[in-house]
Amino acid sequence: MNPSTPITRTNPRPVPAPGAEPGAEPASGGSPAAGRRALSVLLAVAASAALAAPVATAAPAGKSAPKPPGGASTPIVWGPCKGDPPMPDPGPQAECGTVQVPVDWSKPNGPRTGIAVARQKATDPAKRIGVLMVNPGGPGNSGVESAMYADNPIDGYSTRLRQRFDIVGFDPRGIGRSGSAVCDDAAFAKIPSRPRSAAEWEKVRTLNAQAIQSCRQGTGPLAAEMDSNSVVRDMDAIRAALGERKISYLGHSYGTFLGERYSRLFPKNLRTMVLDSAMDPAPSGAEQYLTDTAVTASKSLEKLSSSCAADPSCTAPGLPKGKKLTAVIDELFARADAGTLRKPGPNGPTRAKVTPDELTGLLNGLAGGGYPDQATEQLGALYSGKGEVRFHGDGPVNAAIPLVLCRDSDYRIRDWAEYRAIRERVAAAAPYVRYNDQALSFTLSCQGSPLPVEPRPAQAAGTLPPVLVVNAVYDLPTPLAGARRMAAAIPTATLHEVDTVGHVLYLMPAVKPVIDNHLIHRTR
C-alpha cells in the first residue's frame, strides 16, 4: 500500500445481523446492509433468475430512446416504473427509461442494446448538486431497483442525499431489464463444485466452456461483451443522455470495480466518488484473491475466539469449558479429515458424515456473521453431536460470474498440480477455514472459459476528484487488503477503515454520515 494514502478509522458499536442464508455468501455481519435488496453482496443470489429471464420480459417501463448515431446518446424518454414481483411498484417519483448503446463499443455503428435506467429527482431542486449514479454490486444486481426504491425509509438512501442529488441507477448490460443474458442453467448445474482429482479438474474446465457457450447461443453477441470496460462506457453514455457534464458516483462491492474503471477512462467526467466495500482493482491472480479472502475469514474467527476467551458468558452447550474456539475448530477439522465427524441430531450424532468442505462452508458463514453467540451455538452442536447446525450447500455458480467477473480479472490456473499447490498454501495461511468458499467457487468458474480477460484500461488524462474508499477490517467478499490496494491505486483517495465484520457499509449508522458528507461536500 502507498504510505501516502490517508487513512481514517471507525470503531462502531456491534449491529445485529440477519442470519446467513444457506448456500449464499456469508452474511454481512456487522452491517445491517445484509438485508438490503439494493445494496447487496458481491454474489447476487437472485441474479441467476435475472440472467435466465427471456429478453422480452426484461424491457423497462419507459419508452426506448430513438436510435442515436454512432456511440452518441440522445436524451432519455422517461416513463413510469414497474416493480418486479414480489416487489411493489415504486412511487410516482421514480422514473424509468432506456439508453441505447453499441453491443460492441469497438464498433460504435454496429448493433445496439438497451440499458435500463431509473432515477428519482432531487427533492430540493434549489439545493440540487447534480446526478449521483449508484451501483449495488453483484455482478448481477439491479441498479434500477436501487434508484426506484431510493426513498425506502428502511434501506434506501438518506434524506440528505435525496435532497441534493438525482439518484440514478442502471441495470448493467445483460442483467435484469438490460437485455438479460439467457443461459442453460442445467449446464451450470453439472459443473463439479470442488474437484478432487485431475479428471474432475478437467471436467470443470470442459463443462465451464460448455456452460458459457450456452450463454452465447442463448443471448447472442451481447454475452461476450459484458465486461466492466464495456459497462463503464455505458455509464458514460447514460451521463451524456442525462445532459450532465459530470456525475458523482457511489458504488458498493462489485460497483467499486466499475467506479475505479470509470475513473481511469473518464476522470474529467467525475465530480466525486465513494467506493464502499472495495474490490482489488488489479489482482495479481487466483492465488492472491484466494489468499486474501481466506485469511480474512480465518482472522474473523480468531477475533471471535479472542472475544469469547475474554467473556465468561460466551459459551454454549456442547463446548468444552476453557477451550478456545480456534482449538475446537482444529479438532473439528481433524475429525472431518479422519471421517469421524458426524452431523448432529436432537439426541446425538447421526450417521451422516461432515466433510471438510462442509465444515469450511459452515465456518465461512460464522466468520461472515461475526457474532460469538451464533458461533458458539453452532460449533457446540457440531462438537457434541447434539443439536442443529445450518450447513451451507454448494449451489451452481451464478452465470454473471464467468460472463463478467472472469472477464475483468485473470483467475486462470494452469493445471491440477498448480491448483493443488495453491490450495495447500492458502490453507496454511488460513487454518481456521482453509479457503473462502465464495472466492473458490468464483475462481473455479473461470477455469476453461473461452472468453478473454479484458485488460485494465490506461489512465486517461485529467485531474481526478477526491475519492473515498470505505471498507470493513473483516470483509470476507472484499478483503481489506484489496481495498488498501484500491485506495493506493487512486492518487486522490482516502481510505476509511471500519473495525467490524461486514460487507457493504452504507446503512451502518457510524458510516452513512461519512459517505454522505463526502458526496455532498467532497471532503478529503
Short mmCIF file of C-alpha atoms in Angstrom, two decimals:
data_model
loop_
_atom_site.label_atom_id
_atom_site.label_comp_id
_atom_site.label_asym_id
_atom_site.label_seq_id
_atom_site.Cartn_x
_atom_site.Cartn_y
_atom_site.Cartn_z
CA MET A 1 0.00 0.00 0.00
CA ASN A 2 1.17 3.52 -0.80
CA PRO A 3 2.08 5.04 2.59
CA SER A 4 0.83 8.44 1.37
CA THR A 5 -2.78 7.21 1.23
CA PRO A 6 -4.68 8.93 4.08
CA ILE A 7 -6.45 6.51 6.42
CA THR A 8 -9.26 7.19 8.86
CA ARG A 9 -10.76 4.59 11.17
CA THR A 10 -14.11 3.95 12.82
CA ASN A 11 -14.82 1.57 15.70
CA PRO A 12 -18.60 1.11 15.50
CA ARG A 13 -20.82 -0.49 18.08
CA PRO A 14 -21.95 -4.00 17.11
CA VAL A 15 -25.01 -4.09 14.89
CA PRO A 16 -27.26 -7.17 14.77
CA ALA A 17 -27.06 -9.07 11.51
CA PRO A 18 -29.58 -11.23 9.70
CA GLY A 19 -28.82 -14.95 9.71
CA ALA A 20 -26.73 -16.36 6.89
CA GLU A 21 -28.74 -17.88 4.07
CA PRO A 22 -27.75 -21.50 3.30
CA GLY A 23 -25.83 -21.66 0.06
CA ALA A 24 -25.32 -17.91 -0.08
CA GLU A 25 -22.25 -15.88 0.66
CA PRO A 26 -21.59 -15.18 4.35
CA ALA A 27 -23.97 -12.70 5.88
CA SER A 28 -22.87 -9.11 6.11
CA GLY A 29 -22.41 -9.39 9.84
CA GLY A 30 -21.76 -6.04 11.45
CA SER A 31 -23.54 -4.19 8.67
CA PRO A 32 -27.34 -4.16 8.56
CA ALA A 33 -26.91 -3.73 4.82
CA ALA A 34 -27.10 -7.53 4.68
CA GLY A 35 -30.89 -7.27 4.46
CA ARG A 36 -30.92 -4.53 1.83
CA ARG A 37 -32.22 -5.60 -1.56
CA ALA A 38 -30.49 -2.80 -3.45
CA LEU A 39 -27.17 -2.75 -1.59
CA SER A 40 -26.46 -6.42 -1.87
CA VAL A 41 -23.44 -8.63 -1.62
CA LEU A 42 -20.78 -9.48 -4.16
CA LEU A 43 -22.62 -12.62 -5.20
CA ALA A 44 -26.17 -11.74 -6.26
CA VAL A 45 -28.20 -14.81 -5.32
CA ALA A 46 -31.15 -13.54 -7.36
CA ALA A 47 -29.06 -12.84 -10.43
CA SER A 48 -29.30 -16.33 -11.91
CA ALA A 49 -33.01 -15.78 -12.28
CA ALA A 50 -32.38 -12.38 -13.84
CA LEU A 51 -29.88 -13.83 -16.29
CA ALA A 52 -32.23 -16.64 -17.27
CA ALA A 53 -35.22 -14.37 -17.86
CA PRO A 54 -36.33 -14.09 -21.50
CA VAL A 55 -35.21 -10.86 -23.09
CA ALA A 56 -38.80 -9.97 -23.95
CA THR A 57 -39.72 -9.78 -20.26
CA ALA A 58 -36.81 -7.56 -19.37
CA ALA A 59 -37.95 -4.35 -21.06
CA PRO A 60 -38.11 -1.25 -18.84
CA ALA A 61 -41.36 0.57 -18.30
CA GLY A 62 -40.31 3.74 -20.13
CA LYS A 63 -40.19 4.08 -23.90
CA SER A 64 -36.90 3.44 -25.63
CA ALA A 65 -34.99 6.47 -26.78
CA PRO A 66 -34.56 6.88 -30.56
CA LYS A 67 -31.50 5.19 -32.01
CA PRO A 68 -28.65 7.70 -31.88
CA PRO A 69 -25.82 7.83 -34.44
CA GLY A 70 -22.56 6.04 -33.59
CA GLY A 71 -21.81 5.81 -29.89
CA ALA A 72 -23.62 9.03 -29.00
CA SER A 73 -26.57 9.20 -26.62
CA THR A 74 -29.84 11.05 -27.07
CA PRO A 75 -31.97 12.30 -24.17
CA ILE A 76 -33.81 9.62 -22.21
CA VAL A 77 -37.56 9.34 -22.68
CA TRP A 78 -38.84 8.86 -19.13
CA GLY A 79 -41.92 6.93 -18.11
CA PRO A 80 -43.40 5.21 -15.04
CA CYS A 81 -41.57 2.33 -13.35
CA LYS A 82 -42.95 -1.10 -12.54
CA GLY A 83 -41.65 -3.35 -9.78
CA ASP A 84 -40.76 -6.98 -10.45
CA PRO A 85 -43.00 -9.22 -8.29
CA PRO A 86 -42.94 -9.70 -5.39
CA MET A 87 -41.60 -6.14 -5.15
CA PRO A 88 -44.34 -3.47 -5.25
CA ASP A 89 -44.43 -0.69 -7.81
CA PRO A 90 -42.33 2.28 -6.68
CA GLY A 91 -43.88 5.67 -6.02
CA PRO A 92 -44.63 8.13 -8.84
CA GLN A 93 -41.38 9.98 -8.12
CA ALA A 94 -39.47 7.10 -9.74
CA GLU A 95 -38.95 7.35 -13.49
CA CYS A 96 -37.65 4.70 -15.88
CA GLY A 97 -36.21 4.78 -19.38
CA THR A 98 -33.64 3.27 -21.72
CA VAL A 99 -30.33 4.36 -23.21
CA GLN A 100 -29.25 2.71 -26.46
CA VAL A 101 -25.56 1.77 -26.65
CA PRO A 102 -23.40 -0.30 -29.01
CA VAL A 103 -23.25 -4.02 -28.19
CA ASP A 104 -19.53 -3.83 -29.03
CA TRP A 105 -18.01 -0.46 -28.18
CA SER A 106 -15.21 -1.07 -30.70
CA LYS A 107 -17.96 -0.98 -33.35
CA PRO A 108 -19.93 2.16 -32.43
CA ASN A 109 -22.09 1.97 -35.57
CA GLY A 110 -22.89 -1.72 -35.12
CA PRO A 111 -25.85 -3.43 -33.40
CA ARG A 112 -27.19 -1.75 -30.28
CA THR A 113 -28.65 -2.85 -26.98
CA GLY A 114 -30.80 -1.07 -24.42
CA ILE A 115 -29.55 -0.15 -20.93
CA ALA A 116 -32.41 0.23 -18.45
CA VAL A 117 -32.13 3.36 -16.29
CA ALA A 118 -34.16 4.68 -13.35
CA ARG A 119 -34.00 7.88 -11.34
CA GLN A 120 -35.54 9.83 -8.53
CA LYS A 121 -35.01 13.57 -8.90
CA ALA A 122 -33.54 15.67 -6.08
CA THR A 123 -36.29 16.53 -3.62
CA ASP A 124 -34.88 20.04 -3.03
CA PRO A 125 -34.25 21.45 -6.55
CA ALA A 126 -32.88 24.73 -5.15
CA LYS A 127 -30.03 22.82 -3.44
CA ARG A 128 -29.52 20.22 -6.17
CA ILE A 129 -25.86 19.34 -6.74
CA GLY A 130 -26.35 17.04 -9.72
CA VAL A 131 -26.59 13.33 -10.50
CA LEU A 132 -25.46 10.59 -8.11
CA MET A 133 -25.08 7.41 -10.12
CA VAL A 134 -25.25 4.28 -7.94
CA ASN A 135 -24.41 0.63 -8.46
CA PRO A 136 -25.30 -2.01 -5.83
CA GLY A 137 -22.77 -4.67 -6.82
CA GLY A 138 -23.08 -8.23 -7.95
CA PRO A 139 -22.15 -8.67 -10.69
CA GLY A 140 -25.81 -9.30 -11.38
CA ASN A 141 -27.66 -6.89 -9.09
CA SER A 142 -30.19 -4.32 -10.25
CA GLY A 143 -29.15 -0.69 -10.11
CA VAL A 144 -32.57 0.20 -11.48
CA GLU A 145 -34.08 -1.05 -8.24
CA SER A 146 -31.54 0.97 -6.22
CA ALA A 147 -32.94 4.13 -7.79
CA MET A 148 -36.58 3.05 -7.96
CA TYR A 149 -36.66 2.40 -4.20
CA ALA A 150 -34.11 5.05 -3.20
CA ASP A 151 -36.68 6.63 -0.86
CA ASN A 152 -37.37 3.44 1.09
CA PRO A 153 -37.20 4.58 4.75
CA ILE A 154 -35.63 1.33 5.93
CA ASP A 155 -32.96 0.55 3.37
CA GLY A 156 -32.96 3.43 0.90
CA TYR A 157 -30.58 6.35 0.58
CA SER A 158 -30.57 9.12 3.14
CA THR A 159 -32.86 12.13 3.02
CA ARG A 160 -29.75 14.33 2.74
CA LEU A 161 -28.56 12.60 -0.42
CA ARG A 162 -32.01 12.55 -2.00
CA GLN A 163 -32.44 16.27 -1.32
CA ARG A 164 -29.19 17.17 -3.09
CA PHE A 165 -28.90 14.60 -5.88
CA ASP A 166 -30.89 12.93 -8.61
CA ILE A 167 -30.38 9.27 -7.66
CA VAL A 168 -29.75 7.37 -10.92
CA GLY A 169 -29.28 3.61 -11.23
CA PHE A 170 -28.99 1.21 -14.15
CA ASP A 171 -29.02 -2.50 -14.86
CA PRO A 172 -25.66 -3.41 -16.42
CA ARG A 173 -25.75 -4.85 -19.92
CA GLY A 174 -27.02 -8.43 -19.97
CA ILE A 175 -28.50 -8.10 -16.47
CA GLY A 176 -32.15 -7.79 -15.44
CA ARG A 177 -34.01 -5.25 -17.53
CA SER A 178 -30.98 -4.57 -19.76
CA GLY A 179 -31.46 -7.48 -22.17
CA SER A 180 -30.95 -10.34 -19.74
CA ALA A 181 -28.47 -12.97 -20.87
CA VAL A 182 -30.09 -16.35 -21.47
CA CYS A 183 -28.08 -19.38 -20.33
CA ASP A 184 -28.70 -23.09 -19.82
CA ASP A 185 -28.99 -23.45 -16.04
CA ALA A 186 -28.71 -27.23 -16.37
CA ALA A 187 -25.27 -26.82 -17.95
CA PHE A 188 -24.04 -24.82 -14.95
CA ALA A 189 -25.58 -27.32 -12.51
CA LYS A 190 -23.45 -30.16 -13.93
CA ILE A 191 -20.14 -28.48 -13.04
CA PRO A 192 -18.39 -30.11 -10.02
CA SER A 193 -18.19 -27.59 -7.20
CA ARG A 194 -14.96 -28.92 -5.66
CA PRO A 195 -12.80 -31.05 -8.00
CA ARG A 196 -10.98 -33.81 -6.13
CA SER A 197 -8.84 -35.29 -8.92
CA ALA A 198 -7.11 -34.34 -12.15
CA ALA A 199 -10.00 -35.90 -14.05
CA GLU A 200 -12.56 -33.78 -12.18
CA TRP A 201 -10.41 -30.69 -12.74
CA GLU A 202 -10.54 -31.26 -16.50
CA LYS A 203 -14.27 -31.88 -16.22
CA VAL A 204 -14.68 -28.48 -14.56
CA ARG A 205 -12.81 -26.81 -17.41
CA THR A 206 -14.80 -28.62 -20.11
CA LEU A 207 -18.20 -28.04 -18.52
CA ASN A 208 -17.43 -24.37 -17.82
CA ALA A 209 -16.71 -23.86 -21.51
CA GLN A 210 -19.94 -25.64 -22.45
CA ALA A 211 -22.00 -23.59 -19.98
CA ILE A 212 -20.55 -20.31 -21.25
CA GLN A 213 -21.19 -21.41 -24.82
CA SER A 214 -24.84 -21.93 -23.86
CA CYS A 215 -24.96 -18.27 -22.84
CA ARG A 216 -23.50 -17.21 -26.17
CA GLN A 217 -26.01 -19.35 -28.05
CA GLY A 218 -28.97 -18.15 -26.00
CA THR A 219 -28.00 -14.49 -25.86
CA GLY A 220 -26.03 -13.74 -28.99
CA PRO A 221 -23.09 -11.32 -29.25
CA LEU A 222 -24.00 -9.47 -26.04
CA ALA A 223 -22.85 -12.43 -23.89
CA ALA A 224 -19.25 -11.81 -24.98
CA GLU A 225 -19.48 -8.06 -24.30
CA MET A 226 -20.48 -7.95 -20.62
CA ASP A 227 -17.05 -7.00 -19.26
CA SER A 228 -16.70 -4.00 -16.96
CA ASN A 229 -14.86 -1.86 -19.51
CA SER A 230 -17.98 -2.04 -21.68
CA VAL A 231 -20.28 -1.35 -18.71
CA VAL A 232 -18.23 1.73 -17.79
CA ARG A 233 -18.64 3.09 -21.32
CA ASP A 234 -22.38 2.51 -20.92
CA MET A 235 -22.24 4.56 -17.72
CA ASP A 236 -20.74 7.48 -19.59
CA ALA A 237 -23.39 7.14 -22.29
CA ILE A 238 -26.01 7.44 -19.53
CA ARG A 239 -24.26 10.57 -18.24
CA ALA A 240 -24.38 12.08 -21.72
CA ALA A 241 -28.03 11.12 -22.18
CA LEU A 242 -28.84 12.84 -18.88
CA GLY A 243 -27.21 16.01 -20.20
CA GLU A 244 -24.74 16.11 -17.31
CA ARG A 245 -21.17 17.37 -17.70
CA LYS A 246 -20.11 15.45 -14.58
CA ILE A 247 -21.58 12.82 -12.25
CA SER A 248 -20.95 11.81 -8.67
CA TYR A 249 -20.72 8.06 -8.11
CA LEU A 250 -21.45 5.68 -5.22
CA GLY A 251 -20.50 2.05 -5.85
CA HIS A 252 -20.96 -0.84 -3.45
CA SER A 253 -18.99 -4.11 -3.63
CA TYR A 254 -18.58 -5.03 -7.33
CA GLY A 255 -19.79 -1.49 -8.09
CA THR A 256 -16.45 -0.24 -6.71
CA PHE A 257 -14.68 -2.03 -9.55
CA LEU A 258 -16.85 -0.13 -12.03
CA GLY A 259 -16.08 3.12 -10.23
CA GLU A 260 -12.33 2.65 -10.44
CA ARG A 261 -12.56 1.75 -14.13
CA TYR A 262 -14.71 4.83 -14.75
CA SER A 263 -12.12 7.00 -13.00
CA ARG A 264 -9.47 5.64 -15.37
CA LEU A 265 -11.46 6.08 -18.58
CA PHE A 266 -13.40 9.26 -17.77
CA PRO A 267 -11.66 11.20 -14.96
CA LYS A 268 -12.84 14.55 -16.33
CA ASN A 269 -16.47 13.45 -16.04
CA LEU A 270 -16.34 12.69 -12.30
CA ARG A 271 -17.32 15.23 -9.63
CA THR A 272 -16.50 12.87 -6.75
CA MET A 273 -16.76 9.19 -5.88
CA VAL A 274 -17.25 6.81 -2.93
CA LEU A 275 -16.27 3.15 -3.16
CA ASP A 276 -17.99 1.15 -0.41
CA SER A 277 -16.51 -2.33 0.27
CA ALA A 278 -13.86 -2.12 -2.41
CA MET A 279 -12.55 -4.80 -4.71
CA ASP A 280 -8.90 -5.08 -5.63
CA PRO A 281 -8.66 -3.04 -8.87
CA ALA A 282 -5.97 -5.27 -10.39
CA PRO A 283 -5.49 -8.60 -8.54
CA SER A 284 -2.29 -10.38 -9.50
CA GLY A 285 -4.03 -13.74 -9.93
CA ALA A 286 -6.05 -16.53 -8.38
CA GLU A 287 -3.68 -17.22 -5.51
CA GLN A 288 -3.70 -13.65 -4.22
CA TYR A 289 -7.50 -13.50 -4.43
CA LEU A 290 -7.95 -16.84 -2.67
CA THR A 291 -5.40 -15.96 -0.01
CA ASP A 292 -6.79 -12.51 0.80
CA THR A 293 -10.36 -13.77 1.16
CA ALA A 294 -9.44 -16.88 3.16
CA VAL A 295 -7.09 -15.05 5.53
CA THR A 296 -9.82 -12.50 6.25
CA ALA A 297 -12.28 -15.27 7.15
CA SER A 298 -9.71 -17.04 9.31
CA LYS A 299 -8.82 -13.82 11.15
CA SER A 300 -12.51 -13.13 11.74
CA LEU A 301 -12.78 -16.48 13.53
CA GLU A 302 -9.66 -15.69 15.54
CA LYS A 303 -11.31 -12.44 16.57
CA LEU A 304 -14.42 -14.38 17.64
CA SER A 305 -12.28 -16.78 19.62
CA SER A 306 -10.48 -13.95 21.41
CA SER A 307 -13.79 -12.25 22.21
CA CYS A 308 -15.12 -15.44 23.74
CA ALA A 309 -11.97 -16.03 25.76
CA ALA A 310 -12.46 -12.63 27.41
CA ASP A 311 -16.20 -13.14 28.03
CA PRO A 312 -17.22 -15.81 30.60
CA SER A 313 -20.79 -15.79 29.24
CA CYS A 314 -19.56 -16.75 25.77
CA THR A 315 -20.29 -20.45 25.96
CA ALA A 316 -22.81 -22.96 24.68
CA PRO A 317 -23.93 -26.49 25.48
CA GLY A 318 -21.55 -28.98 23.93
CA LEU A 319 -18.43 -26.82 24.02
CA PRO A 320 -15.64 -27.99 26.34
CA LYS A 321 -15.07 -25.48 29.12
CA GLY A 322 -11.88 -23.45 28.89
CA LYS A 323 -11.14 -24.48 25.30
CA LYS A 324 -10.69 -21.70 22.76
CA LEU A 325 -12.94 -21.72 19.69
CA THR A 326 -9.85 -21.94 17.48
CA ALA A 327 -8.80 -25.13 19.27
CA VAL A 328 -12.32 -26.50 18.81
CA ILE A 329 -12.08 -25.72 15.09
CA ASP A 330 -8.72 -27.51 14.85
CA GLU A 331 -10.25 -30.62 16.42
CA LEU A 332 -13.33 -30.47 14.16
CA PHE A 333 -11.12 -30.34 11.06
CA ALA A 334 -9.07 -33.29 12.35
CA ARG A 335 -12.27 -35.31 12.84
CA ALA A 336 -13.63 -34.29 9.43
CA ASP A 337 -10.35 -35.29 7.75
CA ALA A 338 -10.50 -38.66 9.52
CA GLY A 339 -14.14 -39.21 8.51
CA THR A 340 -15.34 -39.34 12.12
CA LEU A 341 -17.20 -36.01 12.31
CA ARG A 342 -20.96 -36.59 12.17
CA LYS A 343 -23.88 -34.29 11.64
CA PRO A 344 -25.65 -33.64 14.92
CA GLY A 345 -29.19 -34.66 15.71
CA PRO A 346 -31.68 -33.93 18.50
CA ASN A 347 -30.48 -36.91 20.55
CA GLY A 348 -26.87 -37.24 19.43
CA PRO A 349 -24.69 -37.72 16.34
CA THR A 350 -26.33 -39.07 13.19
CA ARG A 351 -24.71 -41.44 10.69
CA ALA A 352 -24.19 -38.66 8.13
CA LYS A 353 -20.56 -37.57 7.86
CA VAL A 354 -19.48 -33.94 7.77
CA THR A 355 -16.90 -33.43 5.04
CA PRO A 356 -14.05 -30.91 5.36
CA ASP A 357 -15.71 -28.84 2.61
CA GLU A 358 -18.99 -28.76 4.54
CA LEU A 359 -17.11 -27.67 7.63
CA THR A 360 -15.39 -24.92 5.66
CA GLY A 361 -18.76 -23.67 4.40
CA LEU A 362 -20.13 -23.54 7.94
CA LEU A 363 -17.06 -21.73 9.27
CA ASN A 364 -17.15 -19.13 6.49
CA GLY A 365 -20.76 -18.38 7.41
CA LEU A 366 -19.85 -17.95 11.08
CA ALA A 367 -16.84 -15.79 10.16
CA GLY A 368 -19.01 -13.55 7.98
CA GLY A 369 -21.63 -13.23 10.69
CA GLY A 370 -19.13 -12.14 13.31
CA TYR A 371 -21.31 -12.97 16.32
CA PRO A 372 -19.95 -15.08 19.20
CA ASP A 373 -23.36 -16.40 20.32
CA GLN A 374 -24.12 -17.77 16.86
CA ALA A 375 -20.64 -19.27 16.53
CA THR A 376 -20.64 -20.95 19.94
CA GLU A 377 -24.13 -22.37 19.47
CA GLN A 378 -23.31 -23.89 16.07
CA LEU A 379 -19.84 -25.14 16.99
CA GLY A 380 -21.11 -26.56 20.28
CA ALA A 381 -23.78 -28.58 18.48
CA LEU A 382 -21.28 -29.88 15.94
CA TYR A 383 -18.62 -30.68 18.56
CA SER A 384 -21.01 -32.60 20.81
CA GLY A 385 -23.16 -34.10 18.06
CA LYS A 386 -26.34 -32.85 19.70
CA GLY A 387 -28.41 -30.01 18.32
CA GLU A 388 -28.93 -28.41 14.92
CA VAL A 389 -26.34 -26.99 12.54
CA ARG A 390 -27.12 -24.92 9.45
CA PHE A 391 -24.71 -26.12 6.77
CA HIS A 392 -24.17 -24.18 3.57
CA GLY A 393 -24.99 -26.04 0.37
CA ASP A 394 -22.95 -25.68 -2.82
CA GLY A 395 -25.29 -24.36 -5.49
CA PRO A 396 -24.35 -23.73 -9.12
CA VAL A 397 -22.37 -20.56 -9.75
CA ASN A 398 -24.29 -17.55 -10.97
CA ALA A 399 -23.77 -17.15 -14.73
CA ALA A 400 -22.85 -13.48 -14.20
CA ILE A 401 -19.54 -14.62 -12.69
CA PRO A 402 -17.97 -16.19 -15.82
CA LEU A 403 -19.58 -13.59 -18.11
CA VAL A 404 -18.40 -10.60 -16.07
CA LEU A 405 -16.01 -11.30 -13.19
CA CYS A 406 -13.84 -13.72 -15.17
CA ARG A 407 -13.59 -11.15 -17.98
CA ASP A 408 -12.29 -8.46 -15.62
CA SER A 409 -9.54 -10.33 -13.73
CA ASP A 410 -7.29 -13.22 -14.68
CA TYR A 411 -8.05 -16.03 -12.23
CA ARG A 412 -6.94 -18.84 -14.56
CA ILE A 413 -4.88 -21.67 -13.04
CA ARG A 414 -2.53 -23.65 -15.25
CA ASP A 415 -3.39 -27.23 -14.27
CA TRP A 416 -4.43 -29.61 -11.50
CA ALA A 417 -0.96 -29.62 -9.93
CA GLU A 418 -0.89 -25.83 -9.64
CA TYR A 419 -4.44 -25.83 -8.26
CA ARG A 420 -3.49 -28.31 -5.50
CA ALA A 421 -0.35 -26.36 -4.62
CA ILE A 422 -2.34 -23.11 -4.36
CA ARG A 423 -4.97 -24.78 -2.18
CA GLU A 424 -2.29 -26.08 0.18
CA ARG A 425 -0.63 -22.68 0.54
CA VAL A 426 -3.97 -20.93 1.11
CA ALA A 427 -4.96 -23.50 3.76
CA ALA A 428 -1.66 -22.96 5.57
CA ALA A 429 -2.26 -19.19 5.59
CA ALA A 430 -5.89 -19.53 6.74
CA PRO A 431 -6.05 -22.62 9.01
CA TYR A 432 -9.45 -21.89 10.57
CA VAL A 433 -11.35 -22.01 7.25
CA ARG A 434 -8.77 -23.44 4.78
CA TYR A 435 -10.41 -21.43 1.98
CA ASN A 436 -13.10 -18.83 1.36
CA ASP A 437 -15.91 -20.83 -0.20
CA GLN A 438 -17.32 -17.99 -2.31
CA ALA A 439 -13.91 -16.98 -3.67
CA LEU A 440 -13.05 -20.58 -4.55
CA SER A 441 -16.37 -21.03 -6.36
CA PHE A 442 -15.76 -17.85 -8.34
CA THR A 443 -12.20 -18.88 -9.21
CA LEU A 444 -13.23 -22.34 -10.35
CA SER A 445 -15.93 -20.83 -12.60
CA CYS A 446 -13.20 -19.04 -14.57
CA GLN A 447 -11.29 -22.21 -15.48
CA GLY A 448 -11.66 -23.24 -19.12
CA SER A 449 -13.50 -20.07 -20.12
CA PRO A 450 -13.25 -19.35 -23.86
CA LEU A 451 -13.74 -15.63 -23.23
CA PRO A 452 -10.62 -13.45 -22.99
CA VAL A 453 -9.72 -11.31 -19.98
CA GLU A 454 -10.12 -7.62 -20.77
CA PRO A 455 -7.07 -5.58 -19.74
CA ARG A 456 -7.36 -2.80 -17.21
CA PRO A 457 -7.51 0.44 -19.21
CA ALA A 458 -4.74 3.01 -19.09
CA GLN A 459 -5.32 6.13 -17.01
CA ALA A 460 -6.78 8.82 -19.24
CA ALA A 461 -5.63 12.42 -18.96
CA GLY A 462 -7.46 14.57 -16.45
CA THR A 463 -7.37 15.51 -12.77
CA LEU A 464 -9.19 13.08 -10.50
CA PRO A 465 -11.54 14.48 -7.85
CA PRO A 466 -11.42 13.46 -4.17
CA VAL A 467 -12.33 9.78 -3.72
CA LEU A 468 -13.36 7.98 -0.53
CA VAL A 469 -12.79 4.24 -0.11
CA VAL A 470 -14.69 2.60 2.78
CA ASN A 471 -14.08 -0.97 3.98
CA ALA A 472 -14.62 -3.19 6.99
CA VAL A 473 -11.48 -4.66 8.55
CA TYR A 474 -13.13 -8.11 8.40
CA ASP A 475 -14.85 -8.12 4.99
CA LEU A 476 -14.91 -11.62 3.50
CA PRO A 477 -16.06 -10.83 -0.08
CA THR A 478 -13.88 -7.72 -0.49
CA PRO A 479 -10.96 -8.03 1.95
CA LEU A 480 -9.24 -5.01 3.44
CA ALA A 481 -6.01 -5.89 1.61
CA GLY A 482 -7.75 -5.34 -1.73
CA ALA A 483 -9.40 -2.14 -0.50
CA ARG A 484 -5.98 -0.83 0.50
CA ARG A 485 -4.70 -1.59 -2.98
CA MET A 486 -7.75 0.20 -4.40
CA ALA A 487 -7.01 3.31 -2.33
CA ALA A 488 -3.33 3.19 -3.26
CA ALA A 489 -4.22 2.97 -6.95
CA ILE A 490 -6.19 6.25 -6.89
CA PRO A 491 -3.94 9.26 -6.18
CA THR A 492 -6.75 11.34 -4.63
CA ALA A 493 -8.20 8.56 -2.45
CA THR A 494 -8.71 8.47 1.32
CA LEU A 495 -9.26 5.08 2.96
CA HIS A 496 -11.78 4.83 5.82
CA GLU A 497 -11.36 1.55 7.70
CA VAL A 498 -14.23 0.32 9.88
CA ASP A 499 -13.27 -2.09 12.66
CA THR A 500 -16.10 -4.55 12.20
CA VAL A 501 -17.17 -7.70 10.36
CA GLY A 502 -19.30 -6.75 7.40
CA HIS A 503 -19.77 -6.09 3.72
CA VAL A 504 -21.48 -3.04 2.18
CA LEU A 505 -21.43 -0.49 4.97
CA TYR A 506 -23.63 2.38 3.79
CA LEU A 507 -26.51 1.60 6.16
CA MET A 508 -24.25 1.34 9.20
CA PRO A 509 -25.05 4.36 11.44
CA ALA A 510 -21.37 5.13 12.01
CA VAL A 511 -20.58 5.07 8.28
CA LYS A 512 -23.56 6.60 6.49
CA PRO A 513 -22.76 10.21 7.52
CA VAL A 514 -19.13 9.73 6.49
CA ILE A 515 -20.23 8.70 2.99
CA ASP A 516 -22.95 11.37 2.79
CA ASN A 517 -20.57 14.14 3.85
CA HIS A 518 -18.02 13.18 1.26
CA LEU A 519 -20.56 13.04 -1.56
CA ILE A 520 -22.12 16.37 -0.60
CA HIS A 521 -19.01 18.30 0.36
CA ARG A 522 -16.26 16.31 -1.45
CA THR A 523 -14.14 16.32 1.70
CA ARG A 524 -10.76 14.61 1.63
#
